[in-house]
């Protein structure tokens, strides 16, 4: 029933999209009269094929992305509200995050839903409350929610998003964000048996390079019980002509298991930045006491084409060079079509 | 059942508001140029955001006024910032992107309420000439200039840029890109934020 309804809904929305390409600039909606409000409908379809197993799956997402700045009558900004509500439907997924119930689940996710309130002048202190990205590593600057291109947070920390409170600020030298969150991830659950403390300080070298230092400590629920997870991380990025280099490394422990994660990315963009090509080299290593180091080593080669401000077409191939003992190797091709209107 | 209800509710909202200016980037990626706002107006305590749509009518009006206009990729919702001290407005900040030799060049402009250049900073610039163009010499060269004066600089083939720029072809190209950005920013701000500009001109700081 849900599947049938979803197909119809998608069809109607896609028809709306086609019409909106023609009329989007002429038609005015009631929401445009709301001061400092930006919003967009976000549709995406993703296909995934694992060449090692021959498994084919796809997923769709429909969401409303909303950004509203609140101001005083006679002065500056009070705060910024971001609400991103998305329905995501998996279809025969081979691997999926634990917040989905099964391989063909449909789920509502409030991706980034928080209010960032101005506390001190000159951007020195704001307080963010709600569902936000854990301030750690490259992801803090480069939001990858709903895209094929991903950084280490999901794999390394387990939680990419969490409910909580964060202090943040910007200065001429860079900025900071320090958060305390519930450790539950995507869903709001009762119980106070988990938590995450995290933070990142960023130094801006100039207008095309940065250096970030991050820390993470938390008690997180896993399939086998609870994990005490600690990490420190270093990330950096720089751009020169058509090229960018991004890198991150983290060291830490999951209980008594030592962990090292690293990622190195090379980007190539054209001067309009409509085309992006990238290569990511990823390594996740663990050391269980009394055993030798065990690693997953991957390469991802990806591309993104943004023909205009409505459409984004992405493709990515991720190949496992090496996997943990006993794990199955994967070689995954993913393509995604995204439309925002 | 609850999921289905949520899906229906979302669908209703989507269909009721189905036409909107879009952005290919998710709004969680939007960042105010906070650090640059306080570099451009160091005495400012806070700032106010004013978001407006830049649409095809603005594009046409800019084209009428100057020999170039905003690209269709620049249409959509954009934010103008007003810097404040003690609740008094100090000036305007507007960030705009231009296609450069090696990628998009994002310039954060500071203007007074008569739309004369106060200063500028690069938010993003990956060209080797960025250092030269963001030098105090070139910023001083543009300071106080109106849109008409900037247009004269561009049109006049005898315009003499500061010597270090004059002798460097890439720097001269970037200088012209930056001047074009200033002119476009003035035009777009005057047209799209006309009401706010009028209010601030009536209540000068």
mmCIF file of N, CA and C in Angstrom, chain A residues 81-200:
data_model
loop_
_atom_site.group_PDB
_atom_site.id
_atom_site.type_symbol
_atom_site.label_atom_id
_atom_site.label_comp_id
_atom_site.label_asym_id
_atom_site.label_seq_id
_atom_site.Cartn_x
_atom_site.Cartn_y
_atom_site.Cartn_z
ATOM 1 N N UNK A 81 17.101 29.129 11.895
ATOM 2 C CA UNK A 81 16.420 27.831 12.014
ATOM 3 C C UNK A 81 16.646 27.052 10.719
ATOM 4 N N UNK A 82 17.099 25.809 10.851
ATOM 5 C CA UNK A 82 17.216 24.924 9.682
ATOM 6 C C UNK A 82 16.359 23.689 9.936
ATOM 7 N N UNK A 83 15.463 23.387 9.013
ATOM 8 C CA UNK A 83 14.626 22.184 9.113
ATOM 9 C C UNK A 83 14.733 21.422 7.806
ATOM 10 N N UNK A 84 15.181 20.189 7.891
ATOM 11 C CA UNK A 84 15.297 19.352 6.691
ATOM 12 C C UNK A 84 14.590 18.033 6.955
ATOM 13 N N UNK A 85 13.334 17.954 6.565
ATOM 14 C CA UNK A 85 12.549 16.726 6.768
ATOM 15 C C UNK A 85 12.514 15.913 5.486
ATOM 16 N N UNK A 86 13.004 14.681 5.563
ATOM 17 C CA UNK A 86 13.100 13.828 4.369
ATOM 18 C C UNK A 86 12.466 12.462 4.630
ATOM 19 N N UNK A 87 11.709 11.974 3.638
ATOM 20 C CA UNK A 87 11.300 10.574 3.618
ATOM 21 C C UNK A 87 12.284 9.840 2.731
ATOM 22 N N UNK A 88 12.834 8.758 3.256
ATOM 23 C CA UNK A 88 13.762 7.958 2.449
ATOM 24 C C UNK A 88 13.208 6.545 2.336
ATOM 25 N N UNK A 89 13.177 6.025 1.135
ATOM 26 C CA UNK A 89 12.667 4.672 0.887
ATOM 27 C C UNK A 89 13.776 3.806 0.313
ATOM 28 N N UNK A 90 14.095 2.734 1.043
ATOM 29 C CA UNK A 90 15.072 1.773 0.528
ATOM 30 C C UNK A 90 14.334 0.709 -0.283
ATOM 31 N N UNK A 91 15.002 0.172 -1.248
ATOM 32 C CA UNK A 91 14.410 -0.915 -2.030
ATOM 33 C C UNK A 91 15.458 -2.006 -2.207
ATOM 34 N N UNK A 92 15.333 -3.056 -1.379
ATOM 35 C CA UNK A 92 16.226 -4.213 -1.481
ATOM 36 C C UNK A 92 17.695 -3.830 -1.232
ATOM 37 N N UNK A 93 17.928 -2.937 -0.266
ATOM 38 C CA UNK A 93 19.307 -2.464 0.000
ATOM 39 C C UNK A 93 20.168 -3.609 0.531
ATOM 40 N N UNK A 94 21.390 -3.694 0.041
ATOM 41 C CA UNK A 94 22.304 -4.754 0.496
ATOM 42 C C UNK A 94 22.903 -4.401 1.862
ATOM 43 N N UNK A 95 23.296 -3.120 1.989
ATOM 44 C CA UNK A 95 23.796 -2.614 3.277
ATOM 45 C C UNK A 95 23.033 -1.349 3.584
ATOM 46 N N UNK A 96 22.674 -1.167 4.847
ATOM 47 C CA UNK A 96 21.922 0.047 5.201
ATOM 48 C C UNK A 96 22.199 0.415 6.660
ATOM 49 N N UNK A 97 22.075 1.716 6.997
ATOM 50 C CA UNK A 97 22.339 2.141 8.375
ATOM 51 C C UNK A 97 21.350 1.512 9.361
ATOM 52 N N UNK A 98 21.768 1.401 10.609
ATOM 53 C CA UNK A 98 20.975 0.670 11.608
ATOM 54 C C UNK A 98 19.649 1.363 11.939
ATOM 55 N N UNK A 99 19.499 2.653 11.570
ATOM 56 C CA UNK A 99 18.219 3.302 11.885
ATOM 57 C C UNK A 99 17.102 2.897 10.917
ATOM 58 N N UNK A 100 17.429 2.161 9.861
ATOM 59 C CA UNK A 100 16.390 1.553 9.024
ATOM 60 C C UNK A 100 16.081 0.170 9.592
ATOM 61 N N UNK A 101 14.773 -0.222 9.534
ATOM 62 C CA UNK A 101 14.365 -1.505 10.121
ATOM 63 C C UNK A 101 14.718 -2.679 9.215
ATOM 64 N N UNK A 102 14.607 -2.492 7.911
ATOM 65 C CA UNK A 102 14.906 -3.589 6.996
ATOM 66 C C UNK A 102 15.370 -3.033 5.644
ATOM 67 N N UNK A 103 15.658 -3.950 4.739
ATOM 68 C CA UNK A 103 16.279 -3.584 3.450
ATOM 69 C C UNK A 103 15.350 -2.801 2.526
ATOM 70 N N UNK A 104 14.049 -2.770 2.856
ATOM 71 C CA UNK A 104 13.103 -2.024 2.013
ATOM 72 C C UNK A 104 12.259 -1.081 2.867
ATOM 73 N N UNK A 105 12.844 -0.570 3.904
ATOM 74 C CA UNK A 105 12.121 0.292 4.854
ATOM 75 C C UNK A 105 11.868 1.687 4.252
ATOM 76 N N UNK A 106 10.828 2.354 4.764
ATOM 77 C CA UNK A 106 10.614 3.766 4.460
ATOM 78 C C UNK A 106 10.683 4.500 5.794
ATOM 79 N N UNK A 107 11.403 5.612 5.822
ATOM 80 C CA UNK A 107 11.617 6.284 7.105
ATOM 81 C C UNK A 107 11.652 7.795 6.937
ATOM 82 N N UNK A 108 11.045 8.471 7.902
ATOM 83 C CA UNK A 108 11.141 9.928 7.951
ATOM 84 C C UNK A 108 12.364 10.296 8.791
ATOM 85 N N UNK A 109 13.229 11.131 8.232
ATOM 86 C CA UNK A 109 14.442 11.553 8.952
ATOM 87 C C UNK A 109 14.518 13.069 8.942
ATOM 88 N N UNK A 110 14.677 13.628 10.117
ATOM 89 C CA UNK A 110 14.912 15.063 10.227
ATOM 90 C C UNK A 110 16.434 15.233 10.155
ATOM 91 N N UNK A 111 16.947 15.452 8.948
ATOM 92 C CA UNK A 111 18.412 15.390 8.760
ATOM 93 C C UNK A 111 19.120 16.438 9.611
ATOM 94 N N UNK A 112 18.982 17.694 9.251
ATOM 95 C CA UNK A 112 19.548 18.774 10.064
ATOM 96 C C UNK A 112 18.351 19.602 10.516
ATOM 97 N N UNK A 113 18.060 19.594 11.776
ATOM 98 C CA UNK A 113 16.900 20.318 12.307
ATOM 99 C C UNK A 113 17.340 21.011 13.583
ATOM 100 N N UNK A 114 17.772 22.240 13.485
ATOM 101 C CA UNK A 114 18.248 22.909 14.702
ATOM 102 C C UNK A 114 18.064 24.421 14.620
ATOM 103 N N UNK A 115 18.166 25.053 15.776
ATOM 104 C CA UNK A 115 18.074 26.508 15.872
ATOM 105 C C UNK A 115 19.384 27.008 16.471
ATOM 106 N N UNK A 116 20.032 27.917 15.764
ATOM 107 C CA UNK A 116 21.322 28.446 16.217
ATOM 108 C C UNK A 116 21.105 29.897 16.666
ATOM 109 N N UNK A 117 21.174 30.130 17.989
ATOM 110 C CA UNK A 117 20.825 31.435 18.554
ATOM 111 C C UNK A 117 22.079 32.267 18.809
ATOM 112 N N UNK A 118 22.024 33.542 18.428
ATOM 113 C CA UNK A 118 23.147 34.460 18.665
ATOM 114 C C UNK A 118 23.189 34.812 20.154
ATOM 115 N N UNK A 119 24.365 34.651 20.782
ATOM 116 C CA UNK A 119 24.503 34.983 22.204
ATOM 117 C C UNK A 119 25.425 36.188 22.393
ATOM 118 N N UNK A 120 26.633 36.131 21.809
ATOM 119 C CA UNK A 120 27.582 37.240 21.955
ATOM 120 C C UNK A 120 27.756 37.963 20.624
ATOM 121 N N UNK A 121 28.121 39.252 20.702
ATOM 122 C CA UNK A 121 28.356 40.073 19.513
ATOM 123 C C UNK A 121 29.531 39.541 18.694
ATOM 124 N N UNK A 122 29.603 39.996 17.466
ATOM 125 C CA UNK A 122 30.683 39.698 16.524
ATOM 126 C C UNK A 122 30.847 38.212 16.240
ATOM 127 N N UNK A 123 29.759 37.447 16.385
ATOM 128 C CA UNK A 123 29.774 36.019 16.035
ATOM 129 C C UNK A 123 30.602 35.162 16.960
ATOM 130 N N UNK A 124 30.955 35.698 18.151
ATOM 131 C CA UNK A 124 31.875 34.964 19.022
ATOM 132 C C UNK A 124 31.235 33.759 19.698
ATOM 133 N N UNK A 125 29.928 33.860 19.966
ATOM 134 C CA UNK A 125 29.247 32.737 20.631
ATOM 135 C C UNK A 125 27.797 32.641 20.169
ATOM 136 N N UNK A 126 27.453 31.458 19.694
ATOM 137 C CA UNK A 126 26.067 31.114 19.360
ATOM 138 C C UNK A 126 25.780 29.781 20.052
ATOM 139 N N UNK A 127 24.504 29.521 20.323
ATOM 140 C CA UNK A 127 24.125 28.227 20.899
ATOM 141 C C UNK A 127 23.185 27.524 19.932
ATOM 142 N N UNK A 128 23.578 26.332 19.534
ATOM 143 C CA UNK A 128 22.766 25.538 18.617
ATOM 144 C C UNK A 128 22.061 24.433 19.402
ATOM 145 N N UNK A 129 20.770 24.252 19.169
ATOM 146 C CA UNK A 129 20.026 23.189 19.839
ATOM 147 C C UNK A 129 19.204 22.440 18.814
ATOM 148 N N UNK A 130 19.210 21.109 18.917
ATOM 149 C CA UNK A 130 18.423 20.304 17.986
ATOM 150 C C UNK A 130 19.223 19.149 17.417
ATOM 151 N N UNK A 131 18.983 18.842 16.157
ATOM 152 C CA UNK A 131 19.647 17.723 15.484
ATOM 153 C C UNK A 131 20.686 18.295 14.538
ATOM 154 N N UNK A 132 21.942 17.977 14.773
ATOM 155 C CA UNK A 132 23.011 18.602 13.981
ATOM 156 C C UNK A 132 24.116 17.595 13.701
ATOM 157 N N UNK A 133 25.024 17.991 12.813
ATOM 158 C CA UNK A 133 26.172 17.141 12.505
ATOM 159 C C UNK A 133 27.180 17.237 13.639
ATOM 160 N N UNK A 134 27.685 16.113 14.044
ATOM 161 C CA UNK A 134 28.695 16.102 15.102
ATOM 162 C C UNK A 134 29.931 16.849 14.601
ATOM 163 N N UNK A 135 30.377 17.853 15.356
ATOM 164 C CA UNK A 135 31.531 18.635 14.865
ATOM 165 C C UNK A 135 32.819 17.834 14.953
ATOM 166 N N UNK A 136 33.173 17.194 13.860
ATOM 167 C CA UNK A 136 34.382 16.372 13.817
ATOM 168 C C UNK A 136 34.808 16.236 12.359
ATOM 169 N N UNK A 137 36.048 16.538 12.081
ATOM 170 C CA UNK A 137 36.634 16.252 10.773
ATOM 171 C C UNK A 137 36.117 17.104 9.630
ATOM 172 N N UNK A 138 36.385 16.625 8.425
ATOM 173 C CA UNK A 138 36.055 17.374 7.200
ATOM 174 C C UNK A 138 34.557 17.629 7.051
ATOM 175 N N UNK A 139 33.740 16.702 7.561
ATOM 176 C CA UNK A 139 32.288 16.794 7.380
ATOM 177 C C UNK A 139 31.725 18.112 7.926
ATOM 178 N N UNK A 140 32.382 18.673 8.936
ATOM 179 C CA UNK A 140 31.874 19.892 9.562
ATOM 180 C C UNK A 140 31.798 21.049 8.569
ATOM 181 N N UNK A 141 32.702 21.064 7.599
ATOM 182 C CA UNK A 141 32.713 22.134 6.590
ATOM 183 C C UNK A 141 32.002 21.738 5.317
ATOM 184 N N UNK A 142 31.977 20.451 5.030
ATOM 185 C CA UNK A 142 31.506 19.979 3.724
ATOM 186 C C UNK A 142 30.313 19.063 3.951
ATOM 187 N N UNK A 143 29.119 19.636 3.957
ATOM 188 C CA UNK A 143 27.934 18.833 4.260
ATOM 189 C C UNK A 143 27.678 17.825 3.146
ATOM 190 N N UNK A 144 27.623 16.554 3.517
ATOM 191 C CA UNK A 144 27.449 15.509 2.499
ATOM 192 C C UNK A 144 26.141 14.744 2.682
ATOM 193 N N UNK A 145 25.237 15.257 3.526
ATOM 194 C CA UNK A 145 23.984 14.529 3.763
ATOM 195 C C UNK A 145 23.223 14.318 2.463
ATOM 196 N N UNK A 146 22.855 13.063 2.217
ATOM 197 C CA UNK A 146 22.065 12.736 1.035
ATOM 198 C C UNK A 146 22.866 12.695 -0.250
ATOM 199 N N UNK A 147 24.197 12.780 -0.174
ATOM 200 C CA UNK A 147 25.014 12.750 -1.398
ATOM 201 C C UNK A 147 25.898 11.498 -1.415
ATOM 202 N N UNK A 148 26.428 11.167 -2.581
ATOM 203 C CA UNK A 148 27.274 9.973 -2.689
ATOM 204 C C UNK A 148 28.643 10.197 -2.042
ATOM 205 N N UNK A 149 29.144 11.418 -2.180
ATOM 206 C CA UNK A 149 30.474 11.747 -1.647
ATOM 207 C C UNK A 149 30.368 11.861 -0.127
ATOM 208 N N UNK A 150 31.124 11.053 0.583
ATOM 209 C CA UNK A 150 31.060 11.025 2.048
ATOM 210 C C UNK A 150 32.462 11.108 2.641
ATOM 211 N N UNK A 151 32.543 11.620 3.849
ATOM 212 C CA UNK A 151 33.817 11.611 4.584
ATOM 213 C C UNK A 151 33.743 10.574 5.701
ATOM 214 N N UNK A 152 34.613 10.640 6.682
ATOM 215 C CA UNK A 152 34.803 9.503 7.586
ATOM 216 C C UNK A 152 33.798 9.382 8.729
ATOM 217 N N UNK A 153 33.013 10.442 9.001
ATOM 218 C CA UNK A 153 32.240 10.432 10.247
ATOM 219 C C UNK A 153 31.348 9.210 10.447
ATOM 220 N N UNK A 154 30.595 8.843 9.416
ATOM 221 C CA UNK A 154 29.691 7.704 9.542
ATOM 222 C C UNK A 154 30.431 6.428 9.889
ATOM 223 N N UNK A 155 31.516 6.138 9.175
ATOM 224 C CA UNK A 155 32.265 4.888 9.372
ATOM 225 C C UNK A 155 33.077 4.911 10.650
ATOM 226 N N UNK A 156 33.651 6.069 10.950
ATOM 227 C CA UNK A 156 34.592 6.144 12.065
ATOM 228 C C UNK A 156 33.863 6.321 13.409
ATOM 229 N N UNK A 157 32.915 7.255 13.433
ATOM 230 C CA UNK A 157 32.281 7.601 14.712
ATOM 231 C C UNK A 157 30.996 6.818 14.953
ATOM 232 N N UNK A 158 30.436 6.237 13.881
ATOM 233 C CA UNK A 158 29.147 5.553 14.038
ATOM 234 C C UNK A 158 28.006 6.545 13.927
ATOM 235 N N UNK A 159 28.123 7.671 14.581
ATOM 236 C CA UNK A 159 27.072 8.697 14.534
ATOM 237 C C UNK A 159 27.565 9.891 13.736
ATOM 238 N N UNK A 160 26.825 10.230 12.693
ATOM 239 C CA UNK A 160 27.165 11.421 11.915
ATOM 240 C C UNK A 160 26.318 12.591 12.407
ATOM 241 N N UNK A 161 25.095 12.281 12.822
ATOM 242 C CA UNK A 161 24.153 13.291 13.319
ATOM 243 C C UNK A 161 23.716 12.903 14.724
ATOM 244 N N UNK A 162 23.351 13.902 15.525
ATOM 245 C CA UNK A 162 22.855 13.583 16.867
ATOM 246 C C UNK A 162 22.013 14.747 17.400
ATOM 247 N N UNK A 163 21.197 14.455 18.384
ATOM 248 C CA UNK A 163 20.388 15.469 19.057
ATOM 249 C C UNK A 163 21.166 16.019 20.237
ATOM 250 N N UNK A 164 21.233 17.329 20.373
ATOM 251 C CA UNK A 164 21.967 17.885 21.503
ATOM 252 C C UNK A 164 22.070 19.393 21.456
ATOM 253 N N UNK A 165 23.092 19.898 22.145
ATOM 254 C CA UNK A 165 23.338 21.344 22.235
ATOM 255 C C UNK A 165 24.801 21.598 21.878
ATOM 256 N N UNK A 166 25.053 22.669 21.134
ATOM 257 C CA UNK A 166 26.438 22.986 20.741
ATOM 258 C C UNK A 166 26.704 24.478 20.884
ATOM 259 N N UNK A 167 27.908 24.811 21.314
ATOM 260 C CA UNK A 167 28.362 26.199 21.326
ATOM 261 C C UNK A 167 29.247 26.382 20.102
ATOM 262 N N UNK A 168 29.067 27.502 19.406
ATOM 263 C CA UNK A 168 29.897 27.722 18.220
ATOM 264 C C UNK A 168 30.176 29.200 18.013
ATOM 265 N N UNK A 169 31.257 29.471 17.308
ATOM 266 C CA UNK A 169 31.613 30.867 17.044
ATOM 267 C C UNK A 169 32.584 30.989 15.894
ATOM 268 N N UNK A 170 32.666 32.203 15.354
ATOM 269 C CA UNK A 170 33.585 32.488 14.247
ATOM 270 C C UNK A 170 34.463 33.673 14.618
ATOM 271 N N UNK A 171 35.702 33.608 14.207
ATOM 272 C CA UNK A 171 36.669 34.695 14.438
ATOM 273 C C UNK A 171 37.465 34.908 13.163
ATOM 274 N N UNK A 172 38.294 35.952 13.174
ATOM 275 C CA UNK A 172 39.118 36.222 11.986
ATOM 276 C C UNK A 172 40.062 35.045 11.714
ATOM 277 N N UNK A 173 40.486 34.335 12.759
ATOM 278 C CA UNK A 173 41.433 33.232 12.583
ATOM 279 C C UNK A 173 40.765 31.905 12.216
ATOM 280 N N UNK A 174 39.440 31.830 12.375
ATOM 281 C CA UNK A 174 38.750 30.567 12.099
ATOM 282 C C UNK A 174 37.474 30.442 12.899
ATOM 283 N N UNK A 175 37.300 29.308 13.576
ATOM 284 C CA UNK A 175 36.080 29.137 14.350
ATOM 285 C C UNK A 175 36.119 27.877 15.193
ATOM 286 N N UNK A 176 35.044 27.653 15.953
ATOM 287 C CA UNK A 176 34.973 26.475 16.824
ATOM 288 C C UNK A 176 33.534 26.009 16.945
ATOM 289 N N UNK A 177 33.348 24.749 17.285
ATOM 290 C CA UNK A 177 32.037 24.220 17.670
ATOM 291 C C UNK A 177 32.282 23.101 18.680
ATOM 292 N N UNK A 178 31.610 23.184 19.825
ATOM 293 C CA UNK A 178 31.746 22.177 20.885
ATOM 294 C C UNK A 178 30.336 21.699 21.224
ATOM 295 N N UNK A 179 30.133 20.373 21.236
ATOM 296 C CA UNK A 179 28.765 19.861 21.395
ATOM 297 C C UNK A 179 28.688 18.778 22.465
ATOM 298 N N UNK A 180 27.535 18.731 23.103
ATOM 299 C CA UNK A 180 27.203 17.595 23.961
ATOM 300 C C UNK A 180 25.867 17.067 23.434
ATOM 301 N N UNK A 181 25.845 15.789 23.129
ATOM 302 C CA UNK A 181 24.636 15.255 22.491
ATOM 303 C C UNK A 181 24.274 13.894 23.077
ATOM 304 N N UNK A 182 23.096 13.395 22.702
ATOM 305 C CA UNK A 182 22.497 12.249 23.385
ATOM 306 C C UNK A 182 23.099 10.899 22.988
ATOM 307 N N UNK A 183 23.782 10.855 21.866
ATOM 308 C CA UNK A 183 24.407 9.603 21.450
ATOM 309 C C UNK A 183 23.446 8.621 20.803
ATOM 310 N N UNK A 184 22.252 9.105 20.424
ATOM 311 C CA UNK A 184 21.254 8.223 19.823
ATOM 312 C C UNK A 184 21.272 8.269 18.301
ATOM 313 N N UNK A 185 21.906 9.276 17.730
ATOM 314 C CA UNK A 185 21.989 9.375 16.273
ATOM 315 C C UNK A 185 20.776 10.028 15.664
ATOM 316 N N UNK A 186 20.207 9.373 14.645
ATOM 317 C CA UNK A 186 19.116 9.964 13.866
ATOM 318 C C UNK A 186 17.824 10.075 14.681
ATOM 319 N N UNK A 187 17.499 9.034 15.447
ATOM 320 C CA UNK A 187 16.214 9.007 16.148
ATOM 321 C C UNK A 187 16.313 9.603 17.544
ATOM 322 N N UNK A 188 15.214 10.255 17.957
ATOM 323 C CA UNK A 188 15.109 10.714 19.343
ATOM 324 C C UNK A 188 14.570 9.545 20.151
ATOM 325 N N UNK A 189 15.359 9.057 21.123
ATOM 326 C CA UNK A 189 14.907 7.928 21.940
ATOM 327 C C UNK A 189 14.960 8.338 23.396
ATOM 328 N N UNK A 190 14.140 7.689 24.216
ATOM 329 C CA UNK A 190 14.204 7.962 25.655
ATOM 330 C C UNK A 190 15.416 7.225 26.231
ATOM 331 N N UNK A 191 15.800 7.611 27.424
ATOM 332 C CA UNK A 191 16.945 6.955 28.055
ATOM 333 C C UNK A 191 18.166 7.846 28.052
ATOM 334 N N UNK A 192 18.944 7.746 29.121
ATOM 335 C CA UNK A 192 20.120 8.606 29.271
ATOM 336 C C UNK A 192 21.385 7.762 29.418
ATOM 337 N N UNK A 193 21.373 6.564 28.812
ATOM 338 C CA UNK A 193 22.507 5.668 28.982
ATOM 339 C C UNK A 193 23.605 5.894 27.959
ATOM 340 N N UNK A 194 23.383 6.797 27.017
ATOM 341 C CA UNK A 194 24.422 7.098 26.028
ATOM 342 C C UNK A 194 24.662 8.608 25.967
ATOM 343 N N UNK A 195 25.816 9.001 25.480
ATOM 344 C CA UNK A 195 26.122 10.427 25.308
ATOM 345 C C UNK A 195 27.308 10.573 24.339
ATOM 346 N N UNK A 196 27.459 11.771 23.794
ATOM 347 C CA UNK A 196 28.644 12.093 22.983
ATOM 348 C C UNK A 196 29.089 13.509 23.322
ATOM 349 N N UNK A 197 30.364 13.681 23.590
ATOM 350 C CA UNK A 197 30.958 15.018 23.706
ATOM 351 C C UNK A 197 31.885 15.175 22.503
ATOM 352 N N UNK A 198 31.762 16.236 21.760
ATOM 353 C CA UNK A 198 32.589 16.380 20.550
ATOM 354 C C UNK A 198 32.923 17.847 20.309
ATOM 355 N N UNK A 199 33.929 18.092 19.522
ATOM 356 C CA UNK A 199 34.286 19.484 19.233
ATOM 357 C C UNK A 199 35.324 19.581 18.140
ATOM 358 N N UNK A 200 35.333 20.723 17.507
ATOM 359 C CA UNK A 200 36.325 20.960 16.436
ATOM 360 C C UNK A 200 36.724 22.427 16.439
#
